Every structure is written in C-alpha cells, then in structure tokens.
PDB file of C-alpha atoms in Angstrom:
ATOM      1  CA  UNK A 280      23.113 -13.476 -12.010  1.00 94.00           C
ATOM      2  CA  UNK A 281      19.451 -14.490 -10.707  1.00 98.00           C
ATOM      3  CA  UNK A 282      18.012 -11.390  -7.608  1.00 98.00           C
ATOM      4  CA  UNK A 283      15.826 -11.829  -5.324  1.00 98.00           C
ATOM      5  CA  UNK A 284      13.093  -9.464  -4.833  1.00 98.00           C
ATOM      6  CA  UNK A 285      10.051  -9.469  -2.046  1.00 98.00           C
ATOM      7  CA  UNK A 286       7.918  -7.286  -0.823  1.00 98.00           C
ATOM      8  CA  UNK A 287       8.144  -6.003   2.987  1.00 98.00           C
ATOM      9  CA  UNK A 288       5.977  -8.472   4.873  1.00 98.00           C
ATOM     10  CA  UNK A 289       9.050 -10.965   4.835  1.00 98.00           C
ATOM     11  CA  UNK A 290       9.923  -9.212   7.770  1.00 97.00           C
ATOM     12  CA  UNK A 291      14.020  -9.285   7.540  1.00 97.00           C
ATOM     13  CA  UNK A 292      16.302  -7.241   9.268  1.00 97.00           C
ATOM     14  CA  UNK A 293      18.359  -4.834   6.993  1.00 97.00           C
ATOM     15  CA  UNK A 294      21.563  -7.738   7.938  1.00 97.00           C
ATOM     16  CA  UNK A 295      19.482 -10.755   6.971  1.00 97.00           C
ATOM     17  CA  UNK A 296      18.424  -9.039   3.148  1.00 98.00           C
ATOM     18  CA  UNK A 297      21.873  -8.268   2.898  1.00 97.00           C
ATOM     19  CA  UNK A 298      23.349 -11.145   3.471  1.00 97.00           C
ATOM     20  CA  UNK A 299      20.712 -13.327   1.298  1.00 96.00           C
ATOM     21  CA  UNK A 300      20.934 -10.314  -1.865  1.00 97.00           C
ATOM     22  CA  UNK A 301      17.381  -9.616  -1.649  1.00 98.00           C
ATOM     23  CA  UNK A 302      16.270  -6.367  -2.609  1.00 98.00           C
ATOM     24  CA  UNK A 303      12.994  -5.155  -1.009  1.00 97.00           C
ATOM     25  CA  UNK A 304       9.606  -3.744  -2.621  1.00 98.00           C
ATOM     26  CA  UNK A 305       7.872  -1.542   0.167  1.00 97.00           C
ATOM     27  CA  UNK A 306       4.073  -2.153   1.216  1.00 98.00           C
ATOM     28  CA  UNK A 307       2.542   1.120   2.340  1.00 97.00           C
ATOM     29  CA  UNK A 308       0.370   1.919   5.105  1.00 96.00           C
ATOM     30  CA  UNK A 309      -1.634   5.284   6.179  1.00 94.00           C
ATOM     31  CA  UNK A 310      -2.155   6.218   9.615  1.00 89.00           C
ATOM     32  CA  UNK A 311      -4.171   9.938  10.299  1.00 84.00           C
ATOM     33  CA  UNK A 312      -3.729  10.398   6.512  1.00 87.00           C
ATOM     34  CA  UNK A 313      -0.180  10.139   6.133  1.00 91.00           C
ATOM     35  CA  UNK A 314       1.366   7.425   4.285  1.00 94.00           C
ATOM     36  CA  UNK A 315       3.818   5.603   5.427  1.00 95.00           C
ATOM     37  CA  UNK A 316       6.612   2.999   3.161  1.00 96.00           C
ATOM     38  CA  UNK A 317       7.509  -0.207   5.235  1.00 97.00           C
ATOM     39  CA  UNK A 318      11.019  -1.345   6.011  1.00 97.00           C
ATOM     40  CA  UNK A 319      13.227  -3.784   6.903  1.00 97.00           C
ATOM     41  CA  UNK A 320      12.078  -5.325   9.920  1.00 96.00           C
ATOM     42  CA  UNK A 321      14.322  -3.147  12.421  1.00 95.00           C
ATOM     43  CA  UNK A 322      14.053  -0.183  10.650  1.00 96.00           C
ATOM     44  CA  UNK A 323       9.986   0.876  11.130  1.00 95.00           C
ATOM     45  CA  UNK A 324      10.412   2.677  14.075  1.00 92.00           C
ATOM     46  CA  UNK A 325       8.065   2.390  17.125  1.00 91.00           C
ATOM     47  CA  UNK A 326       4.849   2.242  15.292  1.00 93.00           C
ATOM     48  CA  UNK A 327       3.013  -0.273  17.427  1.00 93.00           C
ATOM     49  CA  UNK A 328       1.729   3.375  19.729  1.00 93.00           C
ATOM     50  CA  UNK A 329       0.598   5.503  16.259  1.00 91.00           C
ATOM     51  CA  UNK A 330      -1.280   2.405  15.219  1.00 93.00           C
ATOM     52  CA  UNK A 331      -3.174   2.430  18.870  1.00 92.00           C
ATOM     53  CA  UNK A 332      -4.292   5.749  18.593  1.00 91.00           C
ATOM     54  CA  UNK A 333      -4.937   5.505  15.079  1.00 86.00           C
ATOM     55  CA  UNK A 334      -6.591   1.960  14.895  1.00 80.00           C
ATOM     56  CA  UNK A 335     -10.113   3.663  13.201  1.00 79.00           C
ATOM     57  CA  UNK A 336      -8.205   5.605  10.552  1.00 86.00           C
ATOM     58  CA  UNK A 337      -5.384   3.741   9.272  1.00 91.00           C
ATOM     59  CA  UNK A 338      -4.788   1.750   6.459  1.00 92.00           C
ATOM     60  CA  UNK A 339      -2.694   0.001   4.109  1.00 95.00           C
ATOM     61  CA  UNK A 340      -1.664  -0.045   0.324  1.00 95.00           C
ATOM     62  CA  UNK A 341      -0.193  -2.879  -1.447  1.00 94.00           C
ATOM     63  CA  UNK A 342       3.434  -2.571  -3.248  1.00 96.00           C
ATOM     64  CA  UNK A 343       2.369  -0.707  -6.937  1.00 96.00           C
ATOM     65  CA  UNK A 344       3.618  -1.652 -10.510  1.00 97.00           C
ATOM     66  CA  UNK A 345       5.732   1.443 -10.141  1.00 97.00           C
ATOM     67  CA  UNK A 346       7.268   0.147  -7.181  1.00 96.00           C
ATOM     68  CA  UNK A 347       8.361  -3.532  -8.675  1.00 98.00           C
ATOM     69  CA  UNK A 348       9.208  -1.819 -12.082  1.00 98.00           C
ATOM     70  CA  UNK A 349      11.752   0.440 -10.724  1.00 96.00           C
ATOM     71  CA  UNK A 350      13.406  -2.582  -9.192  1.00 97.00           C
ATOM     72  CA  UNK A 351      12.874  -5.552 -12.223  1.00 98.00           C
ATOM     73  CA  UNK A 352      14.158  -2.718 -14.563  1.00 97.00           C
ATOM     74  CA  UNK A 353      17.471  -2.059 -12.608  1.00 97.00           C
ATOM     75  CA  UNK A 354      18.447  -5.495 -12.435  1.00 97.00           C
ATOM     76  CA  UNK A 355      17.537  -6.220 -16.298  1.00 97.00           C
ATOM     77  CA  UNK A 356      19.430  -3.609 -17.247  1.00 96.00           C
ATOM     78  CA  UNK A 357      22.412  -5.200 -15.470  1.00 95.00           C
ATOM     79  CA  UNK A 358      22.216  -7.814 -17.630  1.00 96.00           C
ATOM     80  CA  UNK A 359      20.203  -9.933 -14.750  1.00 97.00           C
ATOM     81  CA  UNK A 360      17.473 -12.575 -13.892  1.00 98.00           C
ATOM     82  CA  UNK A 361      14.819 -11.579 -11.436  1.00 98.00           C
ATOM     83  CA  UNK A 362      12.825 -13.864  -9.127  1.00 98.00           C
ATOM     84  CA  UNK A 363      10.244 -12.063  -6.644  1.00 98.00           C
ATOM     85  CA  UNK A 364       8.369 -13.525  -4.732  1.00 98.00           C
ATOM     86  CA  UNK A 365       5.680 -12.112  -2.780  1.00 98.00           C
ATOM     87  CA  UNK A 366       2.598 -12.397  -0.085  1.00 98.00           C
ATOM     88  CA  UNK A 367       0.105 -14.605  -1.098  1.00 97.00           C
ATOM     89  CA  UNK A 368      -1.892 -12.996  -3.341  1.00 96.00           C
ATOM     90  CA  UNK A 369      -5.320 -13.730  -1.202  1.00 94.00           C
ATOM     91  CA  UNK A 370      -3.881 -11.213   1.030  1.00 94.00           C
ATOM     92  CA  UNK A 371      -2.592  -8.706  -1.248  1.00 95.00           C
ATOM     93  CA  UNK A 372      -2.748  -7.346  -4.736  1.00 96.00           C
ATOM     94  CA  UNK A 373       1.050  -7.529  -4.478  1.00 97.00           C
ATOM     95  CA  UNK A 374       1.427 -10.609  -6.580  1.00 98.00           C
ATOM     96  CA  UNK A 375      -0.668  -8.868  -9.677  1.00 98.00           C
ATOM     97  CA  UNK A 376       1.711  -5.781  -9.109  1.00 98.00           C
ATOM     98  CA  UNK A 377       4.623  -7.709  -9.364  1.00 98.00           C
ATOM     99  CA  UNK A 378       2.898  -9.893 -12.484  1.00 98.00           C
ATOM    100  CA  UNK A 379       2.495  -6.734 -14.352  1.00 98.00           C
ATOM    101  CA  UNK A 380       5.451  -5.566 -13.828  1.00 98.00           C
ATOM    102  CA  UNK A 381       7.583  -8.342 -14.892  1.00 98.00           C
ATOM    103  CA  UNK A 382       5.473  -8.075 -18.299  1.00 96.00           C
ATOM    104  CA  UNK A 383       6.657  -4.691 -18.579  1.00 97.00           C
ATOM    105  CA  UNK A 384       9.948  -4.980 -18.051  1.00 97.00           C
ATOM    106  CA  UNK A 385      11.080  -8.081 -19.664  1.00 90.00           C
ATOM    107  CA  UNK A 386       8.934 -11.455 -19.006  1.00 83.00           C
ATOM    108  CA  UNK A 387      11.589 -13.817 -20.081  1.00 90.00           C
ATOM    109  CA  UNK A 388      14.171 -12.257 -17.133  1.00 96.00           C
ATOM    110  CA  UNK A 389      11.568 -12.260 -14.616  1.00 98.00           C
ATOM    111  CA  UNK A 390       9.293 -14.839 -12.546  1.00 98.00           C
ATOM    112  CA  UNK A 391       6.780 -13.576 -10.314  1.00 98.00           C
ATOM    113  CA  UNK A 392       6.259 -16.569  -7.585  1.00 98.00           C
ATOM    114  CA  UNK A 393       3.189 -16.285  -5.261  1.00 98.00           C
ATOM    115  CA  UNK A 394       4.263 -17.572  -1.638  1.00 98.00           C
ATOM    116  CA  UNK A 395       0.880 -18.036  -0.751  1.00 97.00           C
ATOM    117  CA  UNK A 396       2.086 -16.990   2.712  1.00 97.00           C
ATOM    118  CA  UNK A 397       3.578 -13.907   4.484  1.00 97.00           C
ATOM    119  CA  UNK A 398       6.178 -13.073   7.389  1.00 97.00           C
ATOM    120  CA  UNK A 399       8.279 -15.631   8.587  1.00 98.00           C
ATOM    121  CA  UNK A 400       6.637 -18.438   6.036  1.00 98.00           C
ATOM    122  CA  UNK A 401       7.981 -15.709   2.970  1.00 98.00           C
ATOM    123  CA  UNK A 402      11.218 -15.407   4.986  1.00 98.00           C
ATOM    124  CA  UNK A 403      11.379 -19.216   4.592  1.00 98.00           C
ATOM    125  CA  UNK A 404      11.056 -19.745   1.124  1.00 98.00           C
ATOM    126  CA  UNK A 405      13.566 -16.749   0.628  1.00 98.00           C
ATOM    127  CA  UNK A 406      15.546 -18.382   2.237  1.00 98.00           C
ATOM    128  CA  UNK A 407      15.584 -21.433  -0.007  1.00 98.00           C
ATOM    129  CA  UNK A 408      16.012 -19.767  -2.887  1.00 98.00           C
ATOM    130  CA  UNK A 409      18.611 -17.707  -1.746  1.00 98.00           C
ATOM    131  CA  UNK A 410      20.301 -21.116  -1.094  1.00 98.00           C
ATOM    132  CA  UNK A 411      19.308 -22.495  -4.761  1.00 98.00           C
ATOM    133  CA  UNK A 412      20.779 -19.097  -6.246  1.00 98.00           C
ATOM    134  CA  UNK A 413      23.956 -20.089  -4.458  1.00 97.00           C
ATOM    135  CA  UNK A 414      24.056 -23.477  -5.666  1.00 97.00           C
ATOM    136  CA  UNK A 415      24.410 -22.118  -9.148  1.00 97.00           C
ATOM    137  CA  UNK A 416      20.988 -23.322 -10.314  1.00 98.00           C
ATOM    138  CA  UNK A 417      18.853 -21.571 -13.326  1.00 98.00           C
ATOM    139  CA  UNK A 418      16.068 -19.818 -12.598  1.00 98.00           C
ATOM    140  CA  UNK A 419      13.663 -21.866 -14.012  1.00 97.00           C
ATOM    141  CA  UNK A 420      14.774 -24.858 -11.846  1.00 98.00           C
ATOM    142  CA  UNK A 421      14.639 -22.434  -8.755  1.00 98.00           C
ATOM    143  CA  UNK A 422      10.801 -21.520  -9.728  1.00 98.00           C
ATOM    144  CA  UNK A 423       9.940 -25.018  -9.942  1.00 98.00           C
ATOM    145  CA  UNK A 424      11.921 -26.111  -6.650  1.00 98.00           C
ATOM    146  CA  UNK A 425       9.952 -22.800  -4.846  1.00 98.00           C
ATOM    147  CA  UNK A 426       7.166 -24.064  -5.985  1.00 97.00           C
ATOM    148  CA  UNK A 427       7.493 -27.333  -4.446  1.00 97.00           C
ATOM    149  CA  UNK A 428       8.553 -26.082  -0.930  1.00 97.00           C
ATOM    150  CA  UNK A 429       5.213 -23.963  -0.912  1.00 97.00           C
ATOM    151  CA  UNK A 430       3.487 -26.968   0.148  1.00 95.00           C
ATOM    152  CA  UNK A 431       6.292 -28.279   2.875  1.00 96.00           C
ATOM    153  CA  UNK A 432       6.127 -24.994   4.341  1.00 97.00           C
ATOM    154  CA  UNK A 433       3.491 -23.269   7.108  1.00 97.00           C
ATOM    155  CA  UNK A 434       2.651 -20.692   9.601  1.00 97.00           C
ATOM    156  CA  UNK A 435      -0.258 -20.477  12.171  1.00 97.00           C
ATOM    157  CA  UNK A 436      -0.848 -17.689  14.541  1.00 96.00           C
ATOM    158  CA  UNK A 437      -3.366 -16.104  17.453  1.00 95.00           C
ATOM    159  CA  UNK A 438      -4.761 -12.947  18.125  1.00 92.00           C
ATOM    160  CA  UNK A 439      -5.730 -11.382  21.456  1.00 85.00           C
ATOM    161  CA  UNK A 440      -9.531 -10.364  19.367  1.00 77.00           C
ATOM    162  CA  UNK A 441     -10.252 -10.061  15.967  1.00 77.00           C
ATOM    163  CA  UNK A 442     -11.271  -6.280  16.279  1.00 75.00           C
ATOM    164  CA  UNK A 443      -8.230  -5.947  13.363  1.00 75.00           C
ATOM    165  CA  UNK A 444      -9.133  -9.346  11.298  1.00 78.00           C
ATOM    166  CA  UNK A 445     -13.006  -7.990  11.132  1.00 73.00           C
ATOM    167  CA  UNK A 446     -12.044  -4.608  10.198  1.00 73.00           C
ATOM    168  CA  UNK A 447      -9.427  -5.806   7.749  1.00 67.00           C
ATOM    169  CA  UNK A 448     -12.506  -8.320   6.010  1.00 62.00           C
ATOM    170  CA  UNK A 449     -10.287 -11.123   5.721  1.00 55.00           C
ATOM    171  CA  UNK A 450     -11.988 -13.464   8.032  1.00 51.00           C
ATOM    172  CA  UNK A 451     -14.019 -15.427   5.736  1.00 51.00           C
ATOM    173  CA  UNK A 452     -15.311 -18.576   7.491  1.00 45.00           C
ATOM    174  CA  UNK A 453     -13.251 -17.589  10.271  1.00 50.00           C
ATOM    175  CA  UNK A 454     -15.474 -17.180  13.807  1.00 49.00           C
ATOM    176  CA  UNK A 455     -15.714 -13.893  15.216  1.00 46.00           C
ATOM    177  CA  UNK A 456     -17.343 -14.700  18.206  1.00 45.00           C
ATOM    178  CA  UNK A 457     -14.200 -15.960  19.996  1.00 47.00           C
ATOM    179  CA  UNK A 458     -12.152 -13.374  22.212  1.00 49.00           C
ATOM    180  CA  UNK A 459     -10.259 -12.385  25.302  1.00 50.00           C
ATOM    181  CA  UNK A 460     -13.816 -11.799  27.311  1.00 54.00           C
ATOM    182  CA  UNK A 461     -13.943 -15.900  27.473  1.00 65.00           C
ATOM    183  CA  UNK A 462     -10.282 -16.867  27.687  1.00 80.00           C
ATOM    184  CA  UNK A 463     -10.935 -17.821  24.220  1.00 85.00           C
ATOM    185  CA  UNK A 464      -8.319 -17.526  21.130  1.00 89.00           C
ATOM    186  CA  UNK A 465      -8.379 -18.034  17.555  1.00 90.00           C
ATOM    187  CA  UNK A 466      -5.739 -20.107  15.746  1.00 93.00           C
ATOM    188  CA  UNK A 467      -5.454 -19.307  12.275  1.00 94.00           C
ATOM    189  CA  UNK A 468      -3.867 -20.607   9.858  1.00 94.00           C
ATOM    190  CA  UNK A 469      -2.928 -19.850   5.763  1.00 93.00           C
ATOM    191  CA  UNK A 470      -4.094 -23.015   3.589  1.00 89.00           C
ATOM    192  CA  UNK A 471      -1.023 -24.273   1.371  1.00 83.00           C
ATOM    193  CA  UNK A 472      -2.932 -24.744  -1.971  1.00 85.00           C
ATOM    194  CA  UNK A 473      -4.030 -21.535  -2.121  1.00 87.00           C
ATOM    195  CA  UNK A 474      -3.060 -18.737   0.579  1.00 91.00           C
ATOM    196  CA  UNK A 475      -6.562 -17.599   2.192  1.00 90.00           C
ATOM    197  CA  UNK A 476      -6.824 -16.989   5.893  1.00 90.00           C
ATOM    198  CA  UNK A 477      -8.392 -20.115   7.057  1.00 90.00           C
ATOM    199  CA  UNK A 478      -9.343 -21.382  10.823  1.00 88.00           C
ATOM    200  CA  UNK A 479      -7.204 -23.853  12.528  1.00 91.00           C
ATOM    201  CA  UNK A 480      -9.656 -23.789  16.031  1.00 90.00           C
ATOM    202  CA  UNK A 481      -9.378 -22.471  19.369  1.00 90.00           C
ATOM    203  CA  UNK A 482      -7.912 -22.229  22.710  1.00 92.00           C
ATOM    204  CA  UNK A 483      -8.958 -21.744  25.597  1.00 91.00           C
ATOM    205  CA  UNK A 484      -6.373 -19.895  27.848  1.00 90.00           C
ATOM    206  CA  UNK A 485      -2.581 -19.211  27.655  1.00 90.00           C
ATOM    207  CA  UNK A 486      -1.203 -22.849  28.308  1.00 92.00           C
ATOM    208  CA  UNK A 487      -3.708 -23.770  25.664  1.00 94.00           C
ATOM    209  CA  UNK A 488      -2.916 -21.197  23.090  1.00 94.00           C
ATOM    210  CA  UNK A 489       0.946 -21.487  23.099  1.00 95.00           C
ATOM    211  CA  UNK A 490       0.320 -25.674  23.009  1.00 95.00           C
ATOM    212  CA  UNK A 491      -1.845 -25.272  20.008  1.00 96.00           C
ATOM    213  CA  UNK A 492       0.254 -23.075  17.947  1.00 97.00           C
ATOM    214  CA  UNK A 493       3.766 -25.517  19.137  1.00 97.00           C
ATOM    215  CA  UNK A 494       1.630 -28.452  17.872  1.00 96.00           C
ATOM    216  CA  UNK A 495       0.589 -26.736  14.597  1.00 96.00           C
ATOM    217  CA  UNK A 496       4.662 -27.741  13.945  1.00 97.00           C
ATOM    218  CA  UNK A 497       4.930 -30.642  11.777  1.00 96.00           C
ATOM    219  CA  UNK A 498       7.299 -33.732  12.714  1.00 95.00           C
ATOM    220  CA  UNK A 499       9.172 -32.929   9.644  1.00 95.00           C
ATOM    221  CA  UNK A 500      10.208 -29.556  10.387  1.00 96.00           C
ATOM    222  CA  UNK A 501      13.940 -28.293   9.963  1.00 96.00           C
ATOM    223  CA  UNK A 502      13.569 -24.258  10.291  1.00 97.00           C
ATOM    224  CA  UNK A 503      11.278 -22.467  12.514  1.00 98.00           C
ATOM    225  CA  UNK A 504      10.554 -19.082  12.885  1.00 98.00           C
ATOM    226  CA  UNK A 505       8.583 -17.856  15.704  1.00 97.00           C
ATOM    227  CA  UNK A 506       6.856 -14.370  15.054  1.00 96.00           C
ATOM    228  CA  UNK A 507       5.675 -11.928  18.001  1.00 95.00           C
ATOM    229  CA  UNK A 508       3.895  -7.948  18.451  1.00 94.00           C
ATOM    230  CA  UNK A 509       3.005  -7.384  21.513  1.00 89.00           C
ATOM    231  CA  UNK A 510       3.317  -9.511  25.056  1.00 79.00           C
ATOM    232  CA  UNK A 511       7.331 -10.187  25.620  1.00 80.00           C
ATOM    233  CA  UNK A 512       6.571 -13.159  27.563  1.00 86.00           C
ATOM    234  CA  UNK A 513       5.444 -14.904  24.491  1.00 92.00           C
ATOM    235  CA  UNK A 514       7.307 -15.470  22.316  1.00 95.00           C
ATOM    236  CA  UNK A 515      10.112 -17.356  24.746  1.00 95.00           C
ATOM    237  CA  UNK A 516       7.002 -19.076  25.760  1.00 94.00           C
ATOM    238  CA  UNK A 517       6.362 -20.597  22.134  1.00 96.00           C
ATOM    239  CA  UNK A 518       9.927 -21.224  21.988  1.00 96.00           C
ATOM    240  CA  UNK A 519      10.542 -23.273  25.124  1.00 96.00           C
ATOM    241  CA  UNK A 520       7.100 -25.936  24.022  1.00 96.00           C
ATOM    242  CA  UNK A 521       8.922 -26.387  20.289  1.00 97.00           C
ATOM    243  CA  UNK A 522      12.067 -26.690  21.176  1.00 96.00           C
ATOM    244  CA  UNK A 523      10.825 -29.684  23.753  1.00 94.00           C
ATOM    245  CA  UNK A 524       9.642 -30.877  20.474  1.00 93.00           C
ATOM    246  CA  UNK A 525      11.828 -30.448  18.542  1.00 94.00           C
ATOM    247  CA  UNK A 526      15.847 -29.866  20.521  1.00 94.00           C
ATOM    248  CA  UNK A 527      17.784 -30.139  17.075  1.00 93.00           C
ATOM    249  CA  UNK A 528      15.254 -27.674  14.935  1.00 95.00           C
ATOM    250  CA  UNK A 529      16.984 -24.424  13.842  1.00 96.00           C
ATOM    251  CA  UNK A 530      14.659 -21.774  15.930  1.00 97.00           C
ATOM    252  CA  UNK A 531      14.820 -17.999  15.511  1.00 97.00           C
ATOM    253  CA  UNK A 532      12.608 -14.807  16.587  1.00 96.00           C
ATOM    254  CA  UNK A 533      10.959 -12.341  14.327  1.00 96.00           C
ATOM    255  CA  UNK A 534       8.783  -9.547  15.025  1.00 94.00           C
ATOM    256  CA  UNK A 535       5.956  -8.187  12.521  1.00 96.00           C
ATOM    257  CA  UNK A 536       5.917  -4.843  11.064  1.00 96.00           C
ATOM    258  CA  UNK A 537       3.012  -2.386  10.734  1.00 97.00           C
ATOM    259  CA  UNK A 538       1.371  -3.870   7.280  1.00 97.00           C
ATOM    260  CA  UNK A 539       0.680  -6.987   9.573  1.00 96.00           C
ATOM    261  CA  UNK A 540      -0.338  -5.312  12.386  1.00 95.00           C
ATOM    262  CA  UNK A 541      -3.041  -3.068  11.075  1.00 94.00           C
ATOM    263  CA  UNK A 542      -4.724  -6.159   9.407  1.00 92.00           C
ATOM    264  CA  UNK A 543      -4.230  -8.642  12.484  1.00 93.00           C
ATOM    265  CA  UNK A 544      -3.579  -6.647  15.863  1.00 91.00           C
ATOM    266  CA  UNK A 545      -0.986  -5.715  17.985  1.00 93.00           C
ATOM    267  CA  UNK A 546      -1.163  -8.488  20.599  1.00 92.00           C
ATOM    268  CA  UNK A 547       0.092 -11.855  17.861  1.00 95.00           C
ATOM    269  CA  UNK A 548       2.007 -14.165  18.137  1.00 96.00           C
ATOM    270  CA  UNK A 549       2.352 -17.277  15.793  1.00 97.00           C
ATOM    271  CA  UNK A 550       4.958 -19.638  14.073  1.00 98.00           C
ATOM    272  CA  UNK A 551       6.367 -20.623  10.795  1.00 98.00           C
ATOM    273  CA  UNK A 552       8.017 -23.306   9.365  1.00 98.00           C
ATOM    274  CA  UNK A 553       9.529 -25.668   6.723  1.00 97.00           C
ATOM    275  CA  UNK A 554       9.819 -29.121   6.187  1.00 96.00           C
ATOM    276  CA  UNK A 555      12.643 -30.916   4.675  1.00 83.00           C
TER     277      UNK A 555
END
C-alpha cells in the first residue's frame, strides 16, 4: 500500500486529506516568540490578526527530518510505500528534510518528489497521485507520472505590496517598486522547471488584476483552484472571469494558511491549475 505524505502548505481541509489518505508533515511558524505547528487548512484558527500585530517579529520554520521520519517510519513499519511530496524546494528546505529522511528510514520504500510549487498547485498534484494510487499503479510509475504533471500544472498570484515578499527575501528579479500607492500590482508567478518565485508583470487596478491572474489560465486546463487571504470580494471575483473562460472547468476555493501568509501578505489572492 503506497501513502501519501505533504507538508502543510497544500492547504487541505482535515475532509479533503482524509478522503485522499494523505498524512500531513507540519511547517512551523513563530509569532512574539512562540512557535506555532500548521494545520489542515480549517483547523489554524484566526491567525490572519496575530500575524498583523506581529508582522516585525514573526517567522517561519520549515518541516524537520524529525518531523518526516516519524511519519516515513510509521508507514514502513506497516509494511508500506511512501510518496511525499512537498513545496518546491526554492521555497523551502522541506524537500532536503524529507530527502534525508527517506534515507534514514528506508530509501527503497520512499520517494521524495519536489512539486516545485505550493498551495493549491501541491493540492493538484496530490490530487493526481491520489488518483494513480487508486488506479493500482506502483510507485515508481506514480513518481514518473508526478513528474510529468509538474510541468502541465501552474499557479500565479498578487499581492496588495510586497512589504511580506521583501522581508521574506524571496523576490529575486522580482520589482519592488510596484504597490497599492499607484494602483499598481504584482503578478507572480512559480517557473515550472524549477520552482523560484518569478515575475509574471503587472496590473494596474482591480479589473486589471483579477483579468491578469484569469488569463494566467491555460486553454488546456481541467482543475482550478482559486486561492484567497484577505478581501472576500475576491475571490468570487476571480471565479466569475474563469469560469466565463472556462464554463465546464472543475473550480473550487481555498484559503492560505499562516506559513504563506507571513512570506507573501495577508491581502492575496491567486490561482492554480492543471492541464490535462
């Protein structure tokens, strides 16, 4: 029997890891110098207000080896297969955590897959290989099929400022200048041979913004998750210029947790996807 493991920035609900058998690796985060394990996705509590008034002091930790041991050693022991897969590893030290790990444990029962993406773009390729798992495939065959739907799948998202993105030092070539002050936002996007935070332009305004980030959906899409924190009005928004686009595309609503939202704000919203 093949498990799934990932770390917390897939963003599921408690029902959704359930349902696909996917046990889940906690990322940490400090705020005020307490540490804090993420959750499921509806299990974090209200955290969006601690962050606000804790947005100079607070941190985050990736998943240890201790963490993804405990886990890959359970499973083993069962007599089972292991395939994790985690945030892209230009994100996170998560990946070479979980890499480690598997070496300790038993490196023949367990793959390590970098998603090179997060959120609802992990939640997507879990997804997928929940379905392989399923289908009765082995888990090399899974691995290699993953591997594959890395490049067919995306996400893009916006920021109200990059106060967060600047602090977090992930911006790279990414322009700081762009903000709120001139009705100006930042599209970014993660780049599918490799993971980094990369730009994808700007927009000028709300019309603009929600337009860029529906047209950041490819014509081959078949699943999309859109992915909010912050305005309500959003998200709907998003929804209502994709699903013009798109009227048969499976679309669903996540929200980010607080590993996420210390690195990119609490005002995002963005998209994810995956092609067939």
């Amino acid at each position: 029997m093949i498990t799934l493991v990932t770390d917390s920035t897939a963003y599921l609900t408690k029902a959704e890891a359930e349902k696909l058998k996917i046990r889940l690796v906690p990322m940490h985060y400090i705020l005020a110098g307490k540490s804090y394990a993420e959750s499921y996705a509806d299990e974090n509590g209200d955290f969006v207000p601690q962050i606000a008034a804790h947005q100079e002091i607070c941190a985050t930790a990736q998943a240890s080896v201790a963490d993804f041991v405990g886990i890959f050693q359970a499973i083993v022991h069962q007599g089972g297969e292991v395939l994790c897969l985690v945030i892209s590893s230009r994100l996170s030290g998560a990946y070479s955590s979980a890499c480690i790990a598997a070496k300790a444990v038993d490196a023949e029962k367990v793959r390590v897959v970098d998603s090179r993406t997060t959120a609802g773009g992990l939640a997507l390729l879990l997804k997928r290989a929940a379905a392989l798992i399923r289908q009765g495939y082995p888990l090399e065959d899974i691995v290699a099929q993953i591997k594959e739907q890395r490049g067919k799948t995306g996400i893009a998202f916006s920021v109200e400022d990059m106060d967060a993105l600047r602090k977090s030092g992930r911006l790279s070539i990414v322009r700081q200048s762009v903000g709120s002050i001139l009705n100006i936002r930042p599209i970014l996007c993660l780049e599918k041979d490799g993971g980094a935070l990369i730009s994808g332009g700007t927009a000028r305004g709300r019309n603009a913004q929600m337009q860029a980030l529906a047209d950041r959906v490819p014509e081959k899409a078949k699943e999309v998750i859109i992915e909010s924190l912050g305005s309500a009005y959003m998200a709907p928004a998003l929804r209502e210029r994709i699903r013009a686009r798109f009227p048969q595309v499976t679309i669903s609503h996540a929200t980010i947790g607080p590993v996420l939202a210390i690195h990119i704000g609490l005002d995002v919203i963005g998209v994810a996807w995956s092609e067939e």
